[in-house]
Amino acid sequence: MEEDQWDIKEIKKLKKKQLLLGNLFMLLVFVLLVYFLESDTLFFVTWIVLACLLVSSAFSLYTLITGNLIGTKTSRRVQAFDRSHWGEKRWKRKKIIEVVLFIVLGIVLVFFLTTTDFSFPNQTVSAPPFAFIGAWVGYNIGEITRLTNLKEPSTNG
């Protein structure tokens, strides 16, 4: 499907829906992160994050290799638009960067899991919630910027 055939209003609506669902998911993850950090189960939380990274890496790698889009109907439609909008070469480059970042982050987490002593008594960990909030804000700024940059194709050309 060519880019000028996409209904930009519909794509914006779908992207807003994705942003809302993404924020609800981030809120749930934040609440769980705070709960597990307060109950001194950082080791458990780190393994869960590592498992999620592994699954995300596998999905991204599968999409990169096969070209098949994974996700909900809304997600697949938005991904198809992005692929058309960016062009195949740029889309592949972004997917490769995504896979590499997931893998590097996974390696860092494995290193963290294997070298950290998780039996530290009476030590509070406050940095992860603040780092998470920073990432959350960055995610929202990026998505809103991309949403506002979507323009209707000109009809007088």
PDB file of C-alpha atoms in Angstrom:
ATOM      1  CA  MET A   1       0.000   0.000   0.000  1.00  0.00           C
ATOM      2  CA  GLU A   2       1.480   3.351  -1.020  1.00  0.00           C
ATOM      3  CA  GLU A   3       1.886   6.048   1.621  1.00  0.00           C
ATOM      4  CA  ASP A   4      -0.534   8.437  -0.088  1.00  0.00           C
ATOM      5  CA  GLN A   5      -3.226   5.739   0.134  1.00  0.00           C
ATOM      6  CA  TRP A   6      -3.020   5.615   3.931  1.00  0.00           C
ATOM      7  CA  ASP A   7      -5.682   7.492   5.877  1.00  0.00           C
ATOM      8  CA  ILE A   8      -3.459   9.646   8.108  1.00  0.00           C
ATOM      9  CA  LYS A   9      -6.373  10.502  10.422  1.00  0.00           C
ATOM     10  CA  GLU A  10      -7.004   6.796  11.000  1.00  0.00           C
ATOM     11  CA  ILE A  11      -3.299   6.129  11.565  1.00  0.00           C
ATOM     12  CA  LYS A  12      -3.129   8.999  14.068  1.00  0.00           C
ATOM     13  CA  LYS A  13      -6.160   7.569  15.865  1.00  0.00           C
ATOM     14  CA  LEU A  14      -4.551   4.108  15.980  1.00  0.00           C
ATOM     15  CA  LYS A  15      -1.244   5.554  17.197  1.00  0.00           C
ATOM     16  CA  LYS A  16      -3.072   7.486  19.940  1.00  0.00           C
ATOM     17  CA  LYS A  17      -4.796   4.258  20.966  1.00  0.00           C
ATOM     18  CA  GLN A  18      -1.407   2.521  21.069  1.00  0.00           C
ATOM     19  CA  LEU A  19       0.045   5.362  23.126  1.00  0.00           C
ATOM     20  CA  LEU A  20      -2.804   5.102  25.645  1.00  0.00           C
ATOM     21  CA  LEU A  21      -2.404   1.327  25.924  1.00  0.00           C
ATOM     22  CA  GLY A  22       1.368   1.730  26.167  1.00  0.00           C
ATOM     23  CA  ASN A  23       0.941   4.175  29.030  1.00  0.00           C
ATOM     24  CA  LEU A  24      -1.468   1.868  30.855  1.00  0.00           C
ATOM     25  CA  PHE A  25       1.050  -0.962  30.441  1.00  0.00           C
ATOM     26  CA  MET A  26       3.875   1.294  31.687  1.00  0.00           C
ATOM     27  CA  LEU A  27       1.761   2.276  34.710  1.00  0.00           C
ATOM     28  CA  LEU A  28       1.191  -1.393  35.535  1.00  0.00           C
ATOM     29  CA  VAL A  29       4.901  -2.165  35.155  1.00  0.00           C
ATOM     30  CA  PHE A  30       5.793   0.846  37.321  1.00  0.00           C
ATOM     31  CA  VAL A  31       3.441  -0.226  40.115  1.00  0.00           C
ATOM     32  CA  LEU A  32       4.832  -3.774  39.989  1.00  0.00           C
ATOM     33  CA  LEU A  33       8.413  -2.444  39.938  1.00  0.00           C
ATOM     34  CA  VAL A  34       7.819  -0.314  43.023  1.00  0.00           C
ATOM     35  CA  TYR A  35       6.046  -3.191  44.797  1.00  0.00           C
ATOM     36  CA  PHE A  36       8.826  -5.692  44.103  1.00  0.00           C
ATOM     37  CA  LEU A  37      11.550  -3.210  45.019  1.00  0.00           C
ATOM     38  CA  GLU A  38       9.801  -2.444  48.307  1.00  0.00           C
ATOM     39  CA  SER A  39       9.561  -6.159  49.074  1.00  0.00           C
ATOM     40  CA  ASP A  40      13.303  -6.670  48.401  1.00  0.00           C
ATOM     41  CA  THR A  41      12.871  -8.932  45.382  1.00  0.00           C
ATOM     42  CA  LEU A  42      15.190  -7.102  42.984  1.00  0.00           C
ATOM     43  CA  PHE A  43      16.668 -10.425  41.818  1.00  0.00           C
ATOM     44  CA  PHE A  44      13.193 -11.650  40.811  1.00  0.00           C
ATOM     45  CA  VAL A  45      12.341  -8.378  39.044  1.00  0.00           C
ATOM     46  CA  THR A  46      15.586  -8.475  37.074  1.00  0.00           C
ATOM     47  CA  TRP A  47      14.842 -12.006  35.842  1.00  0.00           C
ATOM     48  CA  ILE A  48      11.352 -10.945  34.763  1.00  0.00           C
ATOM     49  CA  VAL A  49      12.789  -7.977  32.846  1.00  0.00           C
ATOM     50  CA  LEU A  50      15.358 -10.281  31.242  1.00  0.00           C
ATOM     51  CA  ALA A  51      12.619 -12.716  30.165  1.00  0.00           C
ATOM     52  CA  CYS A  52      10.587  -9.865  28.660  1.00  0.00           C
ATOM     53  CA  LEU A  53      13.678  -8.654  26.790  1.00  0.00           C
ATOM     54  CA  LEU A  54      14.244 -12.146  25.439  1.00  0.00           C
ATOM     55  CA  VAL A  55      10.665 -12.405  24.168  1.00  0.00           C
ATOM     56  CA  SER A  56      10.808  -8.884  22.666  1.00  0.00           C
ATOM     57  CA  SER A  57      14.117  -9.717  20.982  1.00  0.00           C
ATOM     58  CA  ALA A  58      12.678 -12.899  19.526  1.00  0.00           C
ATOM     59  CA  PHE A  59       9.603 -11.078  18.165  1.00  0.00           C
ATOM     60  CA  SER A  60      11.720  -8.289  16.656  1.00  0.00           C
ATOM     61  CA  LEU A  61      14.184 -10.745  15.132  1.00  0.00           C
ATOM     62  CA  TYR A  62      11.332 -12.824  13.685  1.00  0.00           C
ATOM     63  CA  THR A  63       9.779  -9.698  12.153  1.00  0.00           C
ATOM     64  CA  LEU A  64      13.138  -8.589  10.765  1.00  0.00           C
ATOM     65  CA  ILE A  65      13.921 -11.965   9.189  1.00  0.00           C
ATOM     66  CA  THR A  66      10.478 -12.922   7.856  1.00  0.00           C
ATOM     67  CA  GLY A  67       8.913  -9.496   7.361  1.00  0.00           C
ATOM     68  CA  ASN A  68       5.750 -10.786   9.096  1.00  0.00           C
ATOM     69  CA  LEU A  69       4.312  -8.301  11.567  1.00  0.00           C
ATOM     70  CA  ILE A  70       3.390  -9.527  15.049  1.00  0.00           C
ATOM     71  CA  GLY A  71       0.851  -7.976  17.392  1.00  0.00           C
ATOM     72  CA  THR A  72      -2.736  -6.895  17.660  1.00  0.00           C
ATOM     73  CA  LYS A  73      -4.684  -5.743  14.619  1.00  0.00           C
ATOM     74  CA  THR A  74      -4.004  -2.117  15.562  1.00  0.00           C
ATOM     75  CA  SER A  75      -0.311  -2.772  16.125  1.00  0.00           C
ATOM     76  CA  ARG A  76       0.126  -4.619  12.824  1.00  0.00           C
ATOM     77  CA  ARG A  77      -1.644  -1.827  10.948  1.00  0.00           C
ATOM     78  CA  VAL A  78       0.554   0.861  12.536  1.00  0.00           C
ATOM     79  CA  GLN A  79       3.685  -1.217  11.850  1.00  0.00           C
ATOM     80  CA  ALA A  80       2.632  -1.642   8.220  1.00  0.00           C
ATOM     81  CA  PHE A  81       2.138   2.118   7.912  1.00  0.00           C
ATOM     82  CA  ASP A  82       5.538   2.824   9.491  1.00  0.00           C
ATOM     83  CA  ARG A  83       7.171   0.346   7.129  1.00  0.00           C
ATOM     84  CA  SER A  84       5.537   2.049   4.138  1.00  0.00           C
ATOM     85  CA  HIS A  85       6.154   5.555   5.499  1.00  0.00           C
ATOM     86  CA  TRP A  86       9.856   5.027   6.302  1.00  0.00           C
ATOM     87  CA  GLY A  87      10.645   2.827   3.331  1.00  0.00           C
ATOM     88  CA  GLU A  88      11.958  -0.730   3.421  1.00  0.00           C
ATOM     89  CA  LYS A  89      15.639   0.167   3.881  1.00  0.00           C
ATOM     90  CA  ARG A  90      15.066   2.589   6.778  1.00  0.00           C
ATOM     91  CA  TRP A  91      12.537   0.213   8.390  1.00  0.00           C
ATOM     92  CA  LYS A  92      15.065  -2.658   8.305  1.00  0.00           C
ATOM     93  CA  ARG A  93      17.780  -0.426   9.755  1.00  0.00           C
ATOM     94  CA  LYS A  94      15.456   0.580  12.623  1.00  0.00           C
ATOM     95  CA  LYS A  95      14.558  -3.083  13.258  1.00  0.00           C
ATOM     96  CA  ILE A  96      18.239  -4.063  13.325  1.00  0.00           C
ATOM     97  CA  ILE A  97      18.958  -1.280  15.832  1.00  0.00           C
ATOM     98  CA  GLU A  98      16.002  -2.464  17.945  1.00  0.00           C
ATOM     99  CA  VAL A  99      17.243  -6.070  17.987  1.00  0.00           C
ATOM    100  CA  VAL A 100      20.822  -5.026  18.804  1.00  0.00           C
ATOM    101  CA  LEU A 101      19.653  -2.768  21.665  1.00  0.00           C
ATOM    102  CA  PHE A 102      17.512  -5.560  23.131  1.00  0.00           C
ATOM    103  CA  ILE A 103      20.433  -7.993  22.956  1.00  0.00           C
ATOM    104  CA  VAL A 104      22.932  -5.533  24.469  1.00  0.00           C
ATOM    105  CA  LEU A 105      20.518  -4.699  27.284  1.00  0.00           C
ATOM    106  CA  GLY A 106      19.983  -8.425  27.858  1.00  0.00           C
ATOM    107  CA  ILE A 107      23.735  -9.013  28.081  1.00  0.00           C
ATOM    108  CA  VAL A 108      24.081  -6.146  30.571  1.00  0.00           C
ATOM    109  CA  LEU A 109      21.266  -7.636  32.679  1.00  0.00           C
ATOM    110  CA  VAL A 110      22.853 -11.106  32.603  1.00  0.00           C
ATOM    111  CA  PHE A 111      26.143  -9.537  33.717  1.00  0.00           C
ATOM    112  CA  PHE A 112      24.257  -7.690  36.482  1.00  0.00           C
ATOM    113  CA  LEU A 113      22.518 -10.902  37.595  1.00  0.00           C
ATOM    114  CA  THR A 114      25.729 -12.922  37.706  1.00  0.00           C
ATOM    115  CA  THR A 115      27.936 -10.334  39.440  1.00  0.00           C
ATOM    116  CA  THR A 116      25.623  -8.633  41.946  1.00  0.00           C
ATOM    117  CA  ASP A 117      25.163  -9.737  45.520  1.00  0.00           C
ATOM    118  CA  PHE A 118      21.414  -9.533  46.071  1.00  0.00           C
ATOM    119  CA  SER A 119      21.641 -10.218  49.805  1.00  0.00           C
ATOM    120  CA  PHE A 120      22.313  -6.624  50.825  1.00  0.00           C
ATOM    121  CA  PRO A 121      20.458  -5.961  54.094  1.00  0.00           C
ATOM    122  CA  ASN A 122      18.454  -2.794  54.790  1.00  0.00           C
ATOM    123  CA  GLN A 123      19.503  -1.097  51.588  1.00  0.00           C
ATOM    124  CA  THR A 124      16.856   0.781  49.649  1.00  0.00           C
ATOM    125  CA  VAL A 125      16.979   0.965  45.896  1.00  0.00           C
ATOM    126  CA  SER A 126      15.439   4.201  44.653  1.00  0.00           C
ATOM    127  CA  ALA A 127      17.204   4.704  41.307  1.00  0.00           C
ATOM    128  CA  PRO A 128      15.175   2.208  39.188  1.00  0.00           C
ATOM    129  CA  PRO A 129      11.813   3.969  39.680  1.00  0.00           C
ATOM    130  CA  PHE A 130      13.339   7.334  38.711  1.00  0.00           C
ATOM    131  CA  ALA A 131      15.110   5.835  35.699  1.00  0.00           C
ATOM    132  CA  PHE A 132      11.851   4.173  34.687  1.00  0.00           C
ATOM    133  CA  ILE A 133       9.955   7.464  34.969  1.00  0.00           C
ATOM    134  CA  GLY A 134      12.606   9.144  32.796  1.00  0.00           C
ATOM    135  CA  ALA A 135      12.261   6.439  30.147  1.00  0.00           C
ATOM    136  CA  TRP A 136       8.475   6.718  30.357  1.00  0.00           C
ATOM    137  CA  VAL A 137       8.569  10.484  29.829  1.00  0.00           C
ATOM    138  CA  GLY A 138      11.012  10.041  26.942  1.00  0.00           C
ATOM    139  CA  TYR A 139       8.742   7.428  25.355  1.00  0.00           C
ATOM    140  CA  ASN A 140       5.770   9.804  25.539  1.00  0.00           C
ATOM    141  CA  ILE A 141       7.700  12.774  24.159  1.00  0.00           C
ATOM    142  CA  GLY A 142       8.963  10.671  21.238  1.00  0.00           C
ATOM    143  CA  GLU A 143       5.561   9.211  20.400  1.00  0.00           C
ATOM    144  CA  ILE A 144       3.753  12.559  20.657  1.00  0.00           C
ATOM    145  CA  THR A 145       6.416  14.207  18.477  1.00  0.00           C
ATOM    146  CA  ARG A 146       6.049  11.489  15.833  1.00  0.00           C
ATOM    147  CA  LEU A 147       2.255  11.851  16.010  1.00  0.00           C
ATOM    148  CA  THR A 148       2.343  15.601  15.483  1.00  0.00           C
ATOM    149  CA  ASN A 149       4.806  15.224  12.594  1.00  0.00           C
ATOM    150  CA  LEU A 150       2.378  13.026  10.624  1.00  0.00           C
ATOM    151  CA  LYS A 151       0.906  15.205   7.913  1.00  0.00           C
ATOM    152  CA  GLU A 152      -1.887  14.657   5.418  1.00  0.00           C
ATOM    153  CA  PRO A 153      -0.499  14.207   1.905  1.00  0.00           C
ATOM    154  CA  SER A 154      -1.010  17.293  -0.238  1.00  0.00           C
ATOM    155  CA  THR A 155      -3.853  16.964  -2.728  1.00  0.00           C
ATOM    156  CA  ASN A 156      -2.793  19.730  -5.102  1.00  0.00           C
ATOM    157  CA  GLY A 157       0.341  18.164  -6.531  1.00  0.00           C
TER     158      GLY A 157
END
